[in-house]
Short mmCIF file of C-alpha atoms and ligand atoms in Angstrom, two decimals:
data_model
loop_
_atom_site.label_atom_id
_atom_site.label_comp_id
_atom_site.label_asym_id
_atom_site.label_seq_id
_atom_site.Cartn_x
_atom_site.Cartn_y
_atom_site.Cartn_z
CA UNK A 1 2.95 138.63 138.25
CA UNK A 2 6.69 138.86 137.64
CA UNK A 3 9.47 136.35 138.07
CA UNK A 4 13.05 135.68 137.12
CA UNK A 5 14.46 132.40 135.81
CA UNK A 6 18.26 132.07 135.79
CA UNK A 7 20.62 129.30 134.76
CA UNK A 8 24.06 130.20 133.38
CA UNK A 9 25.32 126.69 132.51
CA UNK A 10 26.06 126.01 128.82
CA UNK A 11 24.49 122.56 128.53
CA UNK A 12 25.14 120.11 125.69
CA UNK A 13 23.07 116.91 125.56
CA UNK A 14 23.31 113.98 123.17
CA UNK A 15 25.10 110.76 122.30
CA UNK A 16 28.83 111.18 121.71
CA UNK A 17 28.91 114.84 122.79
CA UNK A 18 32.05 114.24 124.88
CA UNK A 19 33.85 114.86 121.56
CA UNK A 20 32.92 118.54 121.94
CA UNK A 21 35.16 118.94 125.02
CA UNK A 22 38.09 120.60 123.18
CA UNK A 23 35.68 123.20 121.78
CA UNK A 24 34.39 123.89 125.27
CA UNK A 25 37.86 123.95 126.86
CA UNK A 26 39.15 126.46 124.31
CA UNK A 27 42.82 125.56 124.84
CA UNK A 28 42.70 125.57 128.65
CA UNK A 29 44.19 122.70 130.64
CA UNK A 30 42.08 120.49 132.87
CA UNK A 31 42.20 118.38 136.05
CA UNK A 32 39.85 115.38 136.01
CA UNK A 33 37.85 114.27 139.07
CA UNK A 34 36.20 110.88 138.83
CA UNK A 35 35.20 107.67 140.66
CA UNK A 36 37.36 104.51 140.92
CA UNK A 37 35.37 102.32 138.50
CA UNK A 38 35.44 104.94 135.72
CA UNK A 39 38.75 103.52 134.50
CA UNK A 40 37.66 99.85 134.21
CA UNK A 41 34.33 100.90 132.70
CA UNK A 42 36.17 102.67 129.88
CA UNK A 43 34.64 106.04 130.82
CA UNK A 44 37.92 107.58 131.76
CA UNK A 45 39.61 106.56 128.52
CA UNK A 46 36.71 107.99 126.55
CA UNK A 47 37.34 111.40 128.11
CA UNK A 48 41.14 111.36 128.40
CA UNK A 49 41.54 110.37 124.74
CA UNK A 50 39.61 113.50 123.77
CA UNK A 51 41.60 115.72 126.15
CA UNK A 52 45.09 114.60 125.14
CA UNK A 53 47.82 116.83 126.59
CA UNK A 54 45.27 119.28 127.98
CA UNK A 55 44.81 116.84 130.87
CA UNK A 56 47.22 117.83 133.65
CA UNK A 57 46.12 115.62 136.55
CA UNK A 58 43.49 113.24 137.90
CA UNK A 59 41.76 112.34 141.13
CA UNK A 60 40.12 108.94 140.68
CA UNK A 61 39.10 108.01 144.21
CA UNK A 62 35.75 109.79 144.66
CA UNK A 63 33.49 107.64 146.86
CA UNK A 64 29.66 107.87 146.94
CA UNK A 65 28.47 110.84 149.05
CA UNK A 66 31.59 113.01 149.43
CA UNK A 67 32.56 113.03 153.10
CA UNK A 68 34.64 115.60 154.98
CA UNK A 69 37.02 112.84 156.08
CA UNK A 70 37.96 111.93 152.48
CA UNK A 71 37.74 115.44 151.07
CA UNK A 72 40.34 116.98 153.41
CA UNK A 73 43.29 115.12 151.86
CA UNK A 74 41.99 115.32 148.27
CA UNK A 75 41.52 119.08 148.66
CA UNK A 76 44.99 119.63 150.11
CA UNK A 77 46.62 117.57 147.33
CA UNK A 78 44.67 119.36 144.61
CA UNK A 79 45.63 122.85 145.73
CA UNK A 80 49.24 121.85 146.52
CA UNK A 81 49.98 120.22 143.15
CA UNK A 82 47.42 121.63 140.71
CA UNK A 83 47.07 125.25 141.73
CA UNK A 84 47.84 126.27 138.16
CA UNK A 85 45.21 124.18 136.34
CA UNK A 86 42.51 126.19 134.57
CA UNK A 87 39.45 123.97 134.75
CA UNK A 88 38.22 121.03 136.80
CA UNK A 89 36.33 118.40 134.83
CA UNK A 90 34.01 116.21 136.91
CA UNK A 91 33.23 112.83 135.36
CA UNK A 92 30.75 110.78 137.36
CA UNK A 93 27.53 110.95 139.31
CA UNK A 94 26.52 113.61 141.81
CA UNK A 95 29.30 112.48 144.14
CA UNK A 96 32.06 113.29 141.61
CA UNK A 97 30.43 116.57 140.58
CA UNK A 98 29.87 117.68 144.19
CA UNK A 99 33.47 116.73 145.06
CA UNK A 100 34.68 118.89 142.16
CA UNK A 101 32.53 121.78 143.46
CA UNK A 102 34.24 121.49 146.85
CA UNK A 103 37.68 121.40 145.20
CA UNK A 104 37.01 124.41 142.98
CA UNK A 105 36.65 126.77 145.96
CA UNK A 106 40.13 127.61 147.25
CA UNK A 107 40.94 128.94 150.72
CA UNK A 108 43.86 131.23 151.63
CA UNK A 109 45.64 128.39 153.45
CA UNK A 110 44.72 125.64 150.92
CA UNK A 111 43.24 123.77 153.92
CA UNK A 112 39.84 122.10 153.62
CA UNK A 113 39.12 122.76 157.32
CA UNK A 114 39.02 126.46 156.56
CA UNK A 115 36.42 125.86 153.85
CA UNK A 116 34.42 123.79 156.34
CA UNK A 117 34.56 126.59 158.89
CA UNK A 118 33.10 128.96 156.30
CA UNK A 119 30.41 126.42 155.35
CA UNK A 120 29.41 125.80 158.95
CA UNK A 121 28.36 129.45 159.33
CA UNK A 122 25.65 128.72 156.73
CA UNK A 123 26.32 132.19 155.26
CA UNK A 124 27.56 133.12 151.77
CA UNK A 125 31.24 134.07 151.51
CA UNK A 126 33.65 135.30 148.87
CA UNK A 127 36.15 132.54 148.04
CA UNK A 128 39.85 133.39 148.09
CA UNK A 129 40.30 131.76 144.64
CA UNK A 130 38.25 129.52 142.35
CA UNK A 131 38.55 127.21 139.35
CA UNK A 132 36.01 126.80 136.56
CA UNK A 133 34.02 123.55 136.37
CA UNK A 134 32.88 121.42 133.44
CA UNK A 135 30.53 118.66 134.60
CA UNK A 136 30.12 115.39 132.70
CA UNK A 137 27.43 113.39 134.52
CA UNK A 138 27.50 109.60 134.18
CA UNK A 139 24.21 109.10 136.05
CA UNK A 140 20.78 110.54 135.16
CA UNK A 141 20.60 112.03 137.68
CA UNK A 142 21.25 114.53 140.26
CA UNK A 143 21.18 117.58 138.02
CA UNK A 144 24.30 118.75 139.86
CA UNK A 145 25.76 119.62 136.44
CA UNK A 146 23.30 122.53 136.21
CA UNK A 147 23.02 123.62 139.86
CA UNK A 148 25.35 125.83 141.92
CA UNK A 149 25.30 123.71 145.08
CA UNK A 150 26.99 120.63 146.50
CA UNK A 151 26.15 118.41 149.44
CA UNK A 152 29.10 117.56 151.65
CA UNK A 153 28.52 114.84 154.20
CA UNK A 154 29.99 114.24 157.66
CA UNK A 155 29.07 110.67 158.54
CA UNK A 156 30.91 110.72 161.89
CA UNK A 157 28.97 113.74 163.18
CA UNK A 158 25.80 112.70 161.27
CA UNK A 159 25.43 116.06 159.55
CA UNK A 160 25.59 117.62 156.10
CA UNK A 161 26.94 120.88 154.77
CA UNK A 162 25.61 122.73 151.76
CA UNK A 163 28.06 124.55 149.52
CA UNK A 164 26.29 127.22 147.47
CA UNK A 165 28.07 130.16 145.88
CA UNK A 166 27.73 132.15 142.66
CA UNK A 167 31.16 130.76 141.81
CA UNK A 168 30.05 127.11 142.05
CA UNK A 169 27.76 127.17 139.01
CA UNK A 170 29.41 124.85 136.46
CA UNK A 171 30.56 126.72 133.38
CA UNK A 172 29.36 123.90 131.14
CA UNK A 173 27.56 120.57 131.34
CA UNK A 174 28.36 117.87 128.79
CA UNK A 175 25.63 115.26 129.09
CA UNK A 176 26.53 112.25 127.01
CA UNK A 177 23.99 109.42 127.32
CA UNK A 178 26.55 106.92 125.98
CA UNK A 179 28.45 107.31 129.27
CA UNK A 180 25.36 106.02 131.10
CA UNK A 181 25.06 102.67 129.30
CA UNK A 182 27.16 100.94 131.99
CA UNK A 183 24.93 102.03 134.87
CA UNK A 184 23.58 99.03 136.79
CA UNK A 185 19.82 98.77 137.39
CA UNK A 186 20.17 99.83 141.04
CA UNK A 187 21.89 103.17 140.27
CA UNK A 188 19.66 103.70 137.22
CA UNK A 189 16.62 103.55 139.52
CA UNK A 190 18.18 105.55 142.36
CA UNK A 191 19.40 108.40 140.18
CA UNK A 192 16.24 108.35 138.01
CA UNK A 193 14.08 108.73 141.11
CA UNK A 194 16.32 111.53 142.35
CA UNK A 195 15.48 113.35 139.11
CA UNK A 196 11.76 112.66 139.63
CA UNK A 197 12.05 114.02 143.17
CA UNK A 198 13.78 117.19 141.92
CA UNK A 199 10.97 117.74 139.42
CA UNK A 200 8.14 117.22 141.92
CA UNK A 201 9.89 119.08 144.74
CA UNK A 202 10.29 122.10 142.47
CA UNK A 203 6.53 122.04 141.78
CA UNK A 204 5.31 122.02 145.43
CA UNK A 205 7.80 124.74 146.15
CA UNK A 206 7.39 128.33 147.34
CA UNK A 207 10.07 129.39 144.81
CA UNK A 208 8.35 127.83 141.76
CA UNK A 209 7.82 129.96 138.66
CA UNK A 210 6.22 129.20 135.27
CA UNK A 211 9.55 128.24 133.67
CA UNK A 212 10.68 125.96 136.48
CA UNK A 213 7.22 124.35 136.45
CA UNK A 214 7.32 123.74 132.68
CA UNK A 215 10.72 122.04 133.00
CA UNK A 216 9.47 120.04 136.01
CA UNK A 217 6.26 118.75 134.40
CA UNK A 218 8.12 117.63 131.30
CA UNK A 219 10.86 115.99 133.40
CA UNK A 220 8.47 114.09 135.68
CA UNK A 221 6.43 112.77 132.76
CA UNK A 222 9.58 111.62 130.99
CA UNK A 223 10.94 109.77 134.05
CA UNK A 224 7.62 108.03 134.66
CA UNK A 225 7.28 107.02 130.99
CA UNK A 226 10.92 106.00 130.50
CA UNK A 227 12.31 104.39 133.65
CA UNK A 228 10.22 101.16 133.67
CA UNK A 229 10.89 100.59 129.95
CA UNK A 230 14.60 101.33 130.35
CA UNK A 231 14.87 98.73 133.13
CA UNK A 232 13.83 96.11 130.55
CA UNK A 233 16.22 97.44 127.90
CA UNK A 234 19.25 98.87 129.68
CA UNK A 235 21.38 99.10 126.52
CA UNK A 236 18.99 101.36 124.64
CA UNK A 237 20.77 104.60 123.76
CA UNK A 238 17.43 106.27 122.99
CA UNK A 239 16.04 105.43 126.44
CA UNK A 240 19.28 106.45 128.20
CA UNK A 241 19.12 109.75 126.29
CA UNK A 242 15.53 110.22 127.38
CA UNK A 243 16.45 109.72 131.07
CA UNK A 244 19.42 112.07 130.65
CA UNK A 245 17.10 114.67 129.15
CA UNK A 246 14.58 114.21 131.99
CA UNK A 247 17.30 114.60 134.62
CA UNK A 248 18.60 117.73 132.87
CA UNK A 249 15.13 119.29 132.79
CA UNK A 250 14.57 118.40 136.46
CA UNK A 251 17.95 120.02 137.20
CA UNK A 252 16.90 123.16 135.29
CA UNK A 253 13.69 123.24 137.36
CA UNK A 254 15.18 122.85 140.83
CA UNK A 255 18.24 124.98 140.02
CA UNK A 256 15.80 127.87 140.49
CA UNK A 257 13.62 126.59 143.33
CA UNK A 258 15.89 124.29 145.40
CA UNK A 259 14.28 121.18 146.84
CA UNK A 260 11.59 120.82 149.52
CA UNK A 261 10.18 118.42 152.12
CA UNK A 262 11.08 115.02 150.60
CA UNK A 263 14.73 116.08 150.35
CA UNK A 264 14.67 117.58 153.83
CA UNK A 265 13.52 114.19 155.15
CA UNK A 266 16.08 112.35 153.02
CA UNK A 267 19.18 113.70 154.75
CA UNK A 268 18.39 111.93 158.03
CA UNK A 269 17.40 108.75 156.16
CA UNK A 270 20.81 108.75 154.44
CA UNK A 271 22.87 109.69 157.50
CA UNK A 272 21.11 107.47 160.06
CA UNK A 273 19.61 104.68 157.96
CA UNK A 274 22.16 104.50 155.13
CA UNK A 275 19.65 104.91 152.27
CA UNK A 276 21.13 105.99 148.91
CA UNK A 277 20.16 109.60 148.12
CA UNK A 278 17.77 108.70 145.26
CA UNK A 279 15.73 106.30 147.40
CA UNK A 280 15.86 108.50 150.51
CA UNK A 281 14.43 111.49 148.60
CA UNK A 282 11.77 109.59 146.66
CA UNK A 283 10.08 107.03 148.92
CA UNK A 284 8.16 109.80 150.74
CA UNK A 285 7.00 111.55 147.54
CA UNK A 286 3.44 110.11 147.64
CA UNK A 287 3.05 111.22 151.29
CA UNK A 288 4.47 114.69 150.51
CA UNK A 289 2.22 114.97 147.44
CA UNK A 290 -0.87 114.21 149.55
CA UNK A 291 0.09 117.14 151.78
CA UNK A 292 0.68 119.45 148.77
CA UNK A 293 -2.59 118.88 146.92
CA UNK A 294 -5.23 121.60 147.31
CA UNK A 295 -2.88 124.29 148.63
CA UNK A 296 -1.90 126.10 145.44
CA UNK A 297 -3.81 126.15 142.13
CA UNK A 298 -0.63 126.30 139.97
CA UNK A 299 0.85 123.34 141.82
CA UNK A 300 -2.39 121.35 141.44
CA UNK A 301 -2.49 122.11 137.70
CA UNK A 302 1.12 120.97 137.26
CA UNK A 303 0.45 117.72 139.14
CA UNK A 304 -2.67 117.15 137.00
CA UNK A 305 -0.54 117.65 133.88
CA UNK A 306 1.70 114.83 135.11
CA UNK A 307 -0.74 112.37 136.63
CA UNK A 308 -3.98 113.25 134.79
CA UNK A 309 -7.51 112.31 135.90
CA UNK A 310 -8.57 112.83 139.48
CA UNK A 311 -5.90 114.62 141.52
CA UNK A 312 -6.91 112.75 144.65
CA UNK A 313 -5.76 109.55 142.95
CA UNK A 314 -2.33 110.98 142.04
CA UNK A 315 -0.45 109.98 145.23
CA UNK A 316 -1.73 106.39 144.76
CA UNK A 317 -0.54 106.40 141.13
CA UNK A 318 2.87 107.65 142.20
CA UNK A 319 3.06 104.98 144.90
CA UNK A 320 2.26 102.32 142.31
CA UNK A 321 4.95 103.70 140.01
CA UNK A 322 7.57 103.61 142.77
CA UNK A 323 6.65 100.04 143.70
CA UNK A 324 6.83 99.05 140.02
CA UNK A 325 10.53 100.02 140.02
CA UNK A 326 11.15 98.22 143.30
CA UNK A 327 10.88 101.06 145.83
CA UNK A 328 8.81 100.69 149.02
CA UNK A 329 7.01 103.80 150.18
CA UNK A 330 6.48 103.44 153.94
CA UNK A 331 8.91 104.48 156.68
CA UNK A 332 8.33 101.08 158.29
CA UNK A 333 9.75 99.44 155.13
CA UNK A 334 13.07 101.02 156.13
CA UNK A 335 12.90 100.07 159.81
CA UNK A 336 11.68 103.48 160.98
CA UNK A 337 9.00 103.44 163.71
CA UNK A 338 5.90 105.61 163.51
CA UNK A 339 7.15 107.72 166.41
CA UNK A 340 10.54 108.30 164.74
CA UNK A 341 8.97 109.09 161.36
CA UNK A 342 6.59 111.65 162.88
CA UNK A 343 9.50 113.38 164.58
CA UNK A 344 11.57 113.16 161.37
CA UNK A 345 8.86 114.83 159.25
CA UNK A 346 8.38 117.62 161.81
CA UNK A 347 12.13 118.25 162.00
CA UNK A 348 12.34 118.18 158.18
CA UNK A 349 9.50 120.71 157.84
CA UNK A 350 11.54 123.05 160.02
CA UNK A 351 14.73 122.51 157.96
CA UNK A 352 16.00 124.96 155.32
CA UNK A 353 14.66 122.82 152.44
CA UNK A 354 11.49 121.86 154.33
CA UNK A 355 10.54 125.53 154.56
CA UNK A 356 10.43 125.68 150.73
CA UNK A 357 7.47 123.26 150.81
CA UNK A 358 4.15 125.02 150.10
CA UNK A 359 2.55 123.01 152.90
CA UNK A 360 5.03 124.20 155.55
CA UNK A 361 3.80 126.84 157.97
CA UNK A 362 5.48 130.09 156.87
N1 NAD B 1 24.51 119.15 143.89
C1 NAD B 1 23.28 118.78 143.57
O1 NAD B 1 22.53 119.52 142.97
C2 NAD B 1 22.86 117.37 143.93
C3 NAD B 1 21.56 116.95 143.65
C4 NAD B 1 21.21 115.66 144.00
C5 NAD B 1 22.12 114.80 144.60
N2 NAD B 1 23.37 115.24 144.89
C6 NAD B 1 24.36 114.37 145.53
O2 NAD B 1 24.74 113.40 144.58
C7 NAD B 1 25.11 112.17 145.24
C8 NAD B 1 24.45 111.01 144.54
O3 NAD B 1 24.85 111.02 143.18
P1 NAD B 1 24.42 109.86 142.17
O4 NAD B 1 23.08 109.37 142.49
O5 NAD B 1 24.69 110.38 140.83
O6 NAD B 1 25.40 108.68 142.54
P2 NAD B 1 26.98 108.61 142.85
O7 NAD B 1 27.72 109.68 142.15
O8 NAD B 1 27.15 108.53 144.33
O9 NAD B 1 27.34 107.23 142.20
C9 NAD B 1 26.71 106.06 142.67
C10 NAD B 1 27.47 104.84 142.15
O10 NAD B 1 27.30 104.75 140.76
C11 NAD B 1 28.51 104.39 140.13
N3 NAD B 1 28.47 104.96 138.77
C12 NAD B 1 28.34 106.27 138.41
N4 NAD B 1 28.27 106.37 137.07
C13 NAD B 1 28.35 105.12 136.57
C14 NAD B 1 28.30 104.58 135.24
N5 NAD B 1 28.13 105.35 134.16
N6 NAD B 1 28.42 103.24 135.12
C15 NAD B 1 28.55 102.42 136.19
N7 NAD B 1 28.57 102.87 137.45
C16 NAD B 1 28.47 104.21 137.63
C17 NAD B 1 29.59 104.97 141.03
O11 NAD B 1 30.69 104.12 141.02
C18 NAD B 1 28.96 104.92 142.41
O12 NAD B 1 29.32 103.77 143.10
C19 NAD B 1 24.73 112.34 146.69
O13 NAD B 1 25.88 112.60 147.47
C20 NAD B 1 23.81 113.56 146.70
O14 NAD B 1 23.89 114.31 147.90
C21 NAD B 1 23.76 116.50 144.55
ZN1 ZN B 2 18.32 114.97 145.09
#
């Protein structure tokens, strides 16, 4: 057996680690990309006070799920006025980090449409110019701070694009659990379950390797142990740090495997049924796990490490866990008929991510 594990992101995790930004920036100037509430929540001040005069511009209007309609103008403005900045700093959840990944890839014309044309081919390309990225996640989380890809949505055409280049790996991730204390329960659950989904999806994955599996098992256990307790004690720095650590490990796992069937299903649930990403990619996990069990001995062993006891009981345990944090696990709970869900699963199995699932027909 041989395998390669690769992740080039310099990751710093802790409480108060935002203070290390100047060390990481090494004198370079930075453009900050964040979400509108970051200012009133005090998150923006926390970062700008550390940056001082190294901060040369900001984009504060990132909305959840970056959409082509909003990105076009933001992209044009960024390249018109901030062409000379050295680094983009993303402060926020997956939406801010993915927006920054779209901004960091420059086209010859500085027009976003040209980037979209390249993305719609689905093939890798060499960008005309790029910026470096430092990601500071404020959710725990998408793991986008340690992955090279971004999801770009087109709500009008009900489709999604995937940006994935060697150049879109963040240079550094600064994961400061203190920036997560303001997260409401809803986003805490959504982003926490996204992390759980990344961990499990990297286990029942054709691209899994022993390192990704070790990260994934540890991440899944930590989410399951921490999330319910955190929901009763949202101001605990120790519990926030534990979720941040779980999300980072899940990110490290799926940065090498990509996701699988539950994520493949999620895109349609988000685009057509409006479900937040973290719910859309987690409510089917028990169903997907039932399909994964018994196919691959390494996968079974990893799931046993997480859920213990009798593997046949694991999907039921996971379902119970999801319900305990307020997430329903049937398609019908989200207004999807049996006929539509059957079609959705078949389409998802045939999707790029669906084909990573060990239970998909090769
Ligand atoms: N690139 C990847 O590897 C990857 C992986 C998973 C998900 N994603 C993408 O990430 C997006 C979802 O990201 P997300 O779940 O982090 O949510 P998000 O970034 O969309 O943020 C959700 C909400 O949380 C609020 N918020 C964020 N941080 C906060 C804080 N500290 N305090 C209070 N409110 C806060 C924001 O205002 C926003 O309204 C989706 O678009 C998904 O496609 C990307
Ligand atoms: Zn996800």
